[in-house]
Every structure is written in C-alpha cells, then in structure tokens.
Amino acid sequence: MPAPISPPRTLYDKIWDDHVVEEMEDGLALIYIDRHLVHEVTSPQAFEGLRNAGRRVRRPDCTLATVDHNIPTVSRDNFKSVDTFVTEPDSRAQCLAVEENVKEFGLTYFGLKDRRQGIVHVIGPEQGFTLPGITCVCGDSHTSTHGAFGSLAFGIGTSEVEHVLATQTLLQRKGKNMRITVDGELTEGVTSKDVILHIIGLIGTAGGTGHVIEYAGSVFRSFSMEARMSVCNMSIEAGARAGMIAPDEVTFEYLRNRPLAPKGELWDRAEAYWRTLKSDEGACFDIEIHIDAADIPPTITWGTSPQDVAPITATVPDPTTITDPGKRAAAERALAYMGLQPNIPLQDISVDKVFIGSCTNSRIEDLRSAVRVILAAGPNAQVPQNVHAMVVPGSGLVKQHAEAEGIDVIFKRAGFDWREAGCSMCLGMNPDQLASGQRCASTSNRNFEGRQGAGGRTHLMSPAMAAAAALTGKLTDVRKFLGANNITEAPKVKLTSALEFLTDPVLPPPEPQRPTHTTASSGAGTEASSTSGVPKFVVLKGVAAPLHLSNVDTDMIIPKQFLKTLKRTGLSNALFFALRFDPKTGEKTDFVLNRSPYNRANILVCDGPNFGCGSSREHAAWSLNDFGIRCVIAPSFGEIFRSNAMQNGMLPLPLPADVCKELAADAEAGVELEVDLEKQEVRRPDGKPAIPFSTDPFRRHCLLNGLDDIALTLRKEESISTFEQRRTADWPWLDGFGYKGRIPVSAPKINRKTEW
Ligand SMILES: CC(C)[C@H](C(=O)O)[C@@H](O)C(=O)O
Ligand code: SF4
C-alpha cells in the first residue's frame, strides 16, 4: 500500500508539528521551547515563583539573559557596578535582581560590562542564539523579531516566563496562517520600515490577531536579515503574535560562524534541515494578502496607533471625512493628543527630538542607512540647535562595529548624540524620555500615548527618514534630501564584517550558586495549585464600568514607570494612570474608574475592539486585578494580554461588538452584571435575556478550579524528557551547543577608525 500523502503544510505548520510534546484535548498542545531570552523587567516575579516553589531552571543552556530596558545609555567609561551606575532606585533594583537571579539559577548573562549586552532582540540573532526552525520566547512582545530566521518566535507574559524556566515548554493553542506577499520593486527611499508600516496601515493593529504571519514575495527575499528583522519585529503591531520568513541563503550566510550557531558537520546537518523549512506548494493560508511593492511610499505615522500611517507627502487626516463614528472619535482623540490640526502637510511639522534606535532599527544597517542621508546632505549637514537627536545602537557589538566603520564620527560631526546600547527612548524606562508636548521622529515601533514620556508625541519612521528629520528639524521626505542619490547606494565608508566583532569566548552557563530542587521531584504528585495562588473564577457579580475606546494598549492600561516593580501586587493606582490622574496636579480626573459606582467595578466592558494590544507586560492584568476588575468584556483582545489575564485567574471575555455596545449601555445605566463561567452566560437584571458565551474548555477548567499551568505541566515530565531525547538525536545543535566551551572564532585585528 502506498504511504499516505501528507497534506501540504505552511512553514508555521511545520515548526509547530516539530515541537508538539503532547497533544491535549480541544486543540491545545504542550510545545517545547528551544530558546528563551530573559530581561530584567519581566523576569523578577518569575524567578521569585521558582524560588518559592523550590524549582530550578530546566534548560540553562537554552536560556540567555541580559539587561536592556532600564539602563542609562550614558557612557560606561567609568562604569564600576550597577549599584553606582543605575541611579534611579527602582531601575537599579530590577537590574540588581536580574544579576542575582542569573547567579542563583546559573544562567548565561550579558551584563553592563559585557560588550555583547544589548536589546534582547538584537543580541539573540547577533550571537546565533536565534536559529531557523526553533521556537523562541521572551517576556517581551517584540520576540516576533526572531521569526525573520524562519522560527516560531513570540512574546509571553511573566507567568509564562516562569512556566518556560521551570518546564521548557508552554501550553499553546495553534494559531491560524496568514500570508502577506509583497512582490515587485520598491521605489526610491522605501525601506523595510516603510513596508511594515504600510502593511499595518492596511490590515490594522488587529489585522493579524490569532494568526502567524508569513512574509513572502520578492521584496522580502531581496531583504537582508536585518531588514527582515525590522519587518517581523512589528508583526505584533499588526496584531499577530509572530511573523516569519522562510530561511534561505541570506539567512545561512548571516548565521555561518556566529558564536552560537552550529559548526562543521553539525552545521551541514542543520542546514539540510533548515532547507526544508518553507511552505509547501498548495499549503492553506486562512488569509492571503498581496501587495505591489510599487504602491508603498515612504511612510510615517501621524497618530497614536501604529496603524495611523500616511505617506510622508500627505497631509494630516481630517476626522470630519471619516464616516465610522468610532474611528472618527479615535482620530479626533489622536490629533488632540498629537497637537495637530487636520489638513496641514506632514512635512510642515517640526520635531524637538529624534530617536534612532530600538529593537526595530538599531542594527548596523540601520545606522548606515541614517548615515547615508547625512553624507548625501553634504559636509555641512547639521542637526539644528533646537533639536536633540540621539543614536542608540542595539548592542555593545553594534556600537563597536559602527565605531570601527567611523559611523559614530559622521553622526557626532553632524551634531547627533552617540549613546550606549539599550532600549532607551523607545519606551523611556531609563532617563531617556520626551517631556510633555515634545515631538519625536522615532525609529521605534510604538507611538502610543505617553509611550516615550508622559505627554510625548511620537512619529514612527525609518532610520533614513529620522536622519532627514534630524537635519531639517521637520518631518521630511527623504527622497528630496537625497535628490539624485539613491538611498540604497553605499556610503563612502570602509565596511567591516560583523563577524570581526564576534570574538568573545563562548562559555557554558555557570553553575547555579544555590542549587534548588529538581523539577521532577518538585512536580511529582503535587496539587496543581499556583505558587502565586491563582484565584478561582466561577460567578462574578457586580458593578460593570463602561469604556468607550478602541485598541486599548497595555501601555495605556499601565504605563512604563510601574513596570519597575519586583512584585505582582500594589498596582491598583497604576491602572489607567495617565487617564485617572491629572499630569499637572496629580488630582483624580473624571475618568470612569474614578467615578462612583465604577470606582468599585469588578467588570470592565469595553465596546471597542482589540483590548490589551501591544506590550506583553503582565502588569496590565495585575493592575486590573489589584483594582478589583476580574472580568473584561470586549469585542476582541490582544493575544498576550488574554493569556496573561487567564494566568491570573481573570476572565477576558470576547463578545460580538453589538453585544458589547449593549452591555456598555447597561453599565452606563449603572446596572450590575453577573458573569457565570460555569453556565457560560452573562446575566442582566430587568428581565433582559442572558447572553451565552463559550470559552476554551481547558482554560475554563483551570479558571473554575484555580489551577496553575506549571504544576499541571510538571506532571508531564515523562513526555518532556522523551521529547528532549528525540530533539538531541534529531537536532543536536539545539542543545545549547555553542555553550559547550568551543574555541572561539579567532579574533582578527579590528581597524579602528576609517579615514574620511
Ligand atoms: C517590558 C516589556 C513587557 C515590553 C513589551 O513586551 O513589549 C516592552 O519591551 C515594550 O516595548 O513595551
Ligand atoms: S520595543 Fe522598545 S522597549 Fe520593547 S524591547 Fe524593543 S527596544 Fe526594548
């Protein structure tokens, strides 16, 4: 009998299938995680959970930690210790906590004295920690970046970070497949950033919700790895938890000889496997989108959502021309926040700050692309006195590489501020922030209200366009600037290879300083109750607060300054902080949650879609919980928020938009609602019919019984070990290969500065 022919599969299907440890009921699966990146903001509570339960980190060889969000980007020339260098106490506490935790649990760590330190999503690829075909997670929404290598990479919340540390697995439900194909030739001045901004403008910030996006077509094929990373990075802004591009020669070339990439015979085996990682002919995509490259202009954002995009040649949109009332209200609110009048040309808008950096655009090619604009502007090009333009390389190695090419000199000569690596003004958890009312041309990925500083105004764009804005002091069409010069032309600098900088010894992870119990023994036979105590959710009756907003991002639910905590509690006042408290007086505003009876609401009814989009901060769920809100009803949710909420015993309840509107009206009228998870219905008083809903059976079971995922997963020790044995046999390069004490690549002499 001929062997059954397996149906064609997508790239995502293949990676998923290769990582299923155990299929469970209702499409839920336990999947194995190959790579875990850890940073200081979303890990303290996870390590604390391990410590309390006496658990160890299961795979230190597959875990890499750094510090990036909180750190100052001033010179480290006089760096002595975190204690003296990080002056803001809460930031310092998080940086010190990660240093303690990596020692205690025996993890490889790139700290502030290590030139490999940098933004998690820059250092993973740089080191070859990120590889094709892997599953990769981090307590950070922009983990989607790593999908550029043909991996399944996605952001998780802190509870899931703890789950991965303890079990090296995650409980997941498979998403749907979406393919975005861009074919043709990009026009002058259009870069990968313009492409992804254009895509987000087209499909919206919820367009990819529930899907993994595969980027296909000649444009992505022609992109370098760095350009592909910029695209996959912003998949989360398109609502998708992950984006990916099939690996090819460009990928292999980038990875060959990276410190943690396989070498010799193992490389050959790995490459043979990686070559199978592409969507089969005829594979089924739930959504297909085709874009003609020629239709993509140099693009920037004008509003407070990444979907608020426009060609740089356009004018500020006029809300009165928008027919949908919800969208019109959102545009009006955005323009008021951004301090913009409708119909004025975007290029008439002045900027106070320019930020070139972030995990989207802080790699060597991004810096080169900005420098090309400066060079094209001529030897006298200068940032005007009233503009502050910062350049923040993504890692210490990017910085060193740029300095070897003389890129820092070009920036500095033109008046740019050349800094040390970190997240910096992308979200301003460190001192790099916008003052209220300041406007910034930024290469980062989020333009949410208050993102770069309370009251700060962000316009997202490519590094080339940010450089152009820095030189003119206004939002500027980079094409005008370049005139006849094509932006893709190389600058007249001597280029060096990134590999010259990847010379640090690759050592195995250190031994834990205080060994904790083994996973197997701590898991066996224990009750599946949470280390942090997941409360049960059965029936919830009480005041429902109405919220008439769309795309409520987690930055809005809880701004960055409250992410510096080491605890999961004490965040009640942080909830919707910028909306609840007057920024000048600190007095309570008339925001709904400040008004009686809503100040004792335990249900939130939002009638706009995409609640909880954006950042993976579990603090959003914690602050709602602390306030007393245990159920959020909305037409749709950001995926990471949804899972974070359930990890904390809360119910995020998606209901049709018209039903949400009705319930929001009930909430306005002050009637109490009753959410019954056992019966799966929302009850209203006054004889109105109950609203039925359905929930994922596994999650419902966990919520009803207050069960915690980690303890449940630890019962599957045998399946996990069996999977690991097969993994070692089939994909031996995934066993933290690079950390096994290989002799480092020999260090060639670096040409320090180049002549100009
Ligand atoms: C701190 C972290 C939770 C967050 C994220 O998940 O995105 C941050 O990186 C951000 O960009 O807002
Ligand atoms: S989006 Fe910004 S803050 Fe978040 S990881 Fe990237 S650089 Fe850091």
GROMACS .gro file of N, CA, C and O in nm, residues 48-100:
model
  212
   48GLU      N    1   1.114   3.462   4.125
   48GLU     CA    2   1.060   3.456   4.261
   48GLU      C    3   0.966   3.334   4.275
   48GLU      O    4   0.971   3.261   4.375
   49GLY      N    5   0.886   3.313   4.171
   49GLY     CA    6   0.796   3.197   4.170
   49GLY      C    7   0.874   3.067   4.177
   49GLY      O    8   0.839   2.976   4.253
   50LEU      N    9   0.983   3.058   4.099
   50LEU     CA   10   1.066   2.937   4.101
   50LEU      C   11   1.123   2.915   4.241
   50LEU      O   12   1.122   2.806   4.295
   51ARG      N   13   1.174   3.024   4.294
   51ARG     CA   14   1.239   3.020   4.426
   51ARG      C   15   1.138   2.969   4.531
   51ARG      O   16   1.167   2.879   4.608
   52ASN      N   17   1.018   3.028   4.529
   52ASN     CA   18   0.917   2.989   4.628
   52ASN      C   19   0.880   2.842   4.617
   52ASN      O   20   0.848   2.777   4.717
   53ALA      N   21   0.883   2.790   4.494
   53ALA     CA   22   0.842   2.651   4.475
   53ALA      C   23   0.961   2.556   4.479
   53ALA      O   24   0.945   2.436   4.459
   54GLY      N   25   1.080   2.611   4.499
   54GLY     CA   26   1.199   2.526   4.503
   54GLY      C   27   1.230   2.462   4.369
   54GLY      O   28   1.276   2.348   4.361
   55ARG      N   29   1.201   2.535   4.261
   55ARG     CA   30   1.226   2.480   4.127
   55ARG      C   31   1.354   2.536   4.068
   55ARG      O   32   1.395   2.647   4.101
   56ARG      N   33   1.413   2.460   3.976
   56ARG     CA   34   1.533   2.508   3.909
   56ARG      C   35   1.495   2.551   3.766
   56ARG      O   36   1.382   2.530   3.722
   57VAL      N   37   1.592   2.610   3.696
   57VAL     CA   38   1.569   2.637   3.553
   57VAL      C   39   1.602   2.509   3.479
   57VAL      O   40   1.711   2.454   3.494
   58ARG      N   41   1.508   2.460   3.402
   58ARG     CA   42   1.526   2.329   3.339
   58ARG      C   43   1.639   2.328   3.237
   58ARG      O   44   1.717   2.236   3.230
   59ARG      N   45   1.648   2.432   3.153
   59ARG     CA   46   1.749   2.431   3.047
   59ARG      C   47   1.830   2.561   3.045
   59ARG      O   48   1.813   2.645   2.955
   60PRO      N   49   1.925   2.574   3.139
   60PRO     CA   50   2.008   2.695   3.136
   60PRO      C   51   2.084   2.708   3.004
   60PRO      O   52   2.112   2.819   2.959
   61ASP      N   53   2.113   2.596   2.938
   61ASP     CA   54   2.188   2.602   2.812
   61ASP      C   55   2.105   2.662   2.698
   61ASP      O   56   2.158   2.698   2.594
   62CYS      N   57   1.975   2.671   2.718
   62CYS     CA   58   1.887   2.727   2.614
   62CYS      C   59   1.831   2.862   2.657
   62CYS      O   60   1.733   2.911   2.601
   63THR      N   61   1.891   2.921   2.759
   63THR     CA   62   1.840   3.046   2.817
   63THR      C   63   1.951   3.150   2.814
   63THR      O   64   2.065   3.118   2.848
   64LEU      N   65   1.919   3.270   2.773
   64LEU     CA   66   2.019   3.377   2.767
   64LEU      C   67   1.959   3.504   2.826
   64LEU      O   68   1.849   3.545   2.786
   65ALA      N   69   2.030   3.564   2.921
   65ALA     CA   70   1.975   3.681   2.991
   65ALA      C   71   2.059   3.806   2.966
   65ALA      O   72   2.181   3.797   2.947
   66THR      N   73   1.993   3.919   2.967
   66THR     CA   74   2.064   4.047   2.956
   66THR      C   75   1.984   4.154   3.029
   66THR      O   76   1.879   4.128   3.087
   67VAL      N   77   2.036   4.275   3.024
   67VAL     CA   78   1.969   4.388   3.087
   67VAL      C   79   1.959   4.495   2.978
   67VAL      O   80   2.057   4.523   2.911
   68ASP      N   81   1.839   4.547   2.954
   68ASP     CA   82   1.826   4.639   2.841
   68ASP      C   83   1.727   4.754   2.861
   68ASP      O   84   1.753   4.868   2.822
   69HIS      N   85   1.615   4.729   2.928
   69HIS     CA   86   1.510   4.831   2.931
   69HIS      C   87   1.541   4.949   3.023
   69HIS      O   88   1.511   5.063   2.991
   70ASN      N   89   1.597   4.918   3.140
   70ASN     CA   90   1.611   5.020   3.245
   70ASN      C   91   1.740   5.098   3.243
   70ASN      O   92   1.755   5.195   3.317
   71ILE      N   93   1.835   5.054   3.166
   71ILE     CA   94   1.971   5.105   3.186
   71ILE      C   95   1.994   5.242   3.122
   71ILE      O   96   1.944   5.270   3.013
   72PRO      N   97   2.070   5.325   3.188
   72PRO     CA   98   2.105   5.454   3.126
   72PRO      C   99   2.190   5.429   3.001
   72PRO      O  100   2.261   5.328   2.995
   73THR      N  101   2.183   5.518   2.904
   73THR     CA  102   2.264   5.500   2.783
   73THR      C  103   2.381   5.597   2.778
   73THR      O  104   2.440   5.621   2.673
   74VAL      N  105   2.415   5.653   2.895
   74VAL     CA  106   2.532   5.741   2.901
   74VAL      C  107   2.659   5.656   2.897
   74VAL      O  108   2.653   5.534   2.915
   75SER      N  109   2.772   5.720   2.878
   75SER     CA  110   2.899   5.648   2.864
   75SER      C  111   2.925   5.553   2.981
   75SER      O  112   2.898   5.587   3.097
   76ARG      N  113   2.978   5.436   2.948
   76ARG     CA  114   3.012   5.340   3.053
   76ARG      C  115   3.162   5.342   3.084
   76ARG      O  116   3.214   5.250   3.146
   77ASP      N  117   3.229   5.447   3.036
   77ASP     CA  118   3.374   5.452   3.056
   77ASP      C  119   3.411   5.438   3.203
   77ASP      O  120   3.508   5.373   3.238
   78ASN      N  121   3.330   5.499   3.290
   78ASN     CA  122   3.363   5.492   3.432
   78ASN      C  123   3.274   5.393   3.507
   78ASN      O  124   3.257   5.404   3.627
   79PHE      N  125   3.219   5.298   3.431
   79PHE     CA  126   3.129   5.201   3.495
   79PHE      C  127   3.202   5.118   3.600
   79PHE      O  128   3.307   5.060   3.573
   80LYS      N  129   3.147   5.114   3.722
   80LYS     CA  130   3.209   5.030   3.827
   80LYS      C  131   3.114   4.916   3.864
   80LYS      O  132   3.151   4.801   3.867
   81SER      N  133   2.990   4.953   3.892
   81SER     CA  134   2.892   4.849   3.928
   81SER      C  135   2.752   4.903   3.898
   81SER      O  136   2.733   5.025   3.885
   82VAL      N  137   2.657   4.812   3.890
   82VAL     CA  138   2.517   4.853   3.867
   82VAL      C  139   2.473   4.945   3.979
   82VAL      O  140   2.403   5.044   3.957
   83ASP      N  141   2.520   4.914   4.099
   83ASP     CA  142   2.484   4.992   4.217
   83ASP      C  143   2.509   5.141   4.200
   83ASP      O  144   2.427   5.224   4.240
   84THR      N  145   2.621   5.175   4.142
   84THR     CA  146   2.654   5.317   4.129
   84THR      C  147   2.610   5.372   3.993
   84THR      O  148   2.584   5.490   3.979
   85PHE      N  149   2.601   5.283   3.892
   85PHE     CA  150   2.574   5.331   3.756
   85PHE      C  151   2.425   5.359   3.732
   85PHE      O  152   2.389   5.457   3.666
   86VAL      N  153   2.340   5.272   3.786
   86VAL     CA  154   2.195   5.292   3.765
   86VAL      C  155   2.143   5.370   3.885
   86VAL      O  156   2.126   5.315   3.994
   87THR      N  157   2.118   5.497   3.865
   87THR     CA  158   2.089   5.582   3.982
   87THR      C  159   1.942   5.579   4.024
   87THR      O  160   1.910   5.599   4.140
   88GLU      N  161   1.852   5.555   3.932
   88GLU     CA  162   1.709   5.554   3.968
   88GLU      C  163   1.683   5.426   4.049
   88GLU      O  164   1.708   5.314   4.000
   89PRO      N  165   1.634   5.437   4.173
   89PRO     CA  166   1.629   5.322   4.262
   89PRO      C  167   1.551   5.201   4.210
   89PRO      O  168   1.596   5.088   4.223
   90ASP      N  169   1.433   5.225   4.149
   90ASP     CA  170   1.354   5.110   4.104
   90ASP      C  171   1.420   5.040   3.985
   90ASP      O  172   1.419   4.918   3.973
   91SER      N  173   1.479   5.120   3.896
   91SER     CA  174   1.552   5.060   3.783
   91SER      C  175   1.670   4.980   3.835
   91SER      O  176   1.698   4.869   3.788
   92ARG      N  177   1.738   5.040   3.931
   92ARG     CA  178   1.855   4.972   3.988
   92ARG      C  179   1.814   4.838   4.051
   92ARG      O  180   1.879   4.736   4.030
   93ALA      N  181   1.701   4.841   4.121
   93ALA     CA  182   1.655   4.717   4.188
   93ALA      C  183   1.630   4.607   4.084
   93ALA      O  184   1.666   4.491   4.106
   94GLN      N  185   1.572   4.644   3.970
   94GLN     CA  186   1.546   4.540   3.867
   94GLN      C  187   1.676   4.490   3.806
   94GLN      O  188   1.691   4.371   3.778
   95CYS      N  189   1.770   4.583   3.784
   95CYS     CA  190   1.898   4.540   3.725
   95CYS      C  191   1.974   4.451   3.823
   95CYS      O  192   2.035   4.352   3.783
   96LEU      N  193   1.967   4.486   3.950
   96LEU     CA  194   2.036   4.403   4.051
   96LEU      C  195   1.967   4.268   4.065
   96LEU      O  196   2.033   4.164   4.081
   97ALA      N  197   1.836   4.269   4.055
   97ALA     CA  198   1.761   4.143   4.070
   97ALA      C  199   1.801   4.045   3.960
   97ALA      O  200   1.823   3.927   3.985
   98VAL      N  201   1.813   4.095   3.837
   98VAL     CA  202   1.848   4.001   3.729
   98VAL      C  203   1.990   3.947   3.751
   98VAL      O  204   2.018   3.829   3.729
   99GLU      N  205   2.079   4.033   3.802
   99GLU     CA  206   2.216   3.987   3.828
   99GLU      C  207   2.217   3.877   3.934
   99GLU      O  208   2.288   3.778   3.922
  100GLU      N  209   2.136   3.895   4.038
  100GLU     CA  210   2.126   3.793   4.144
  100GLU      C  211   2.067   3.664   4.088
  100GLU      O  212   2.115   3.555   4.116
   0.00000   0.00000   0.00000
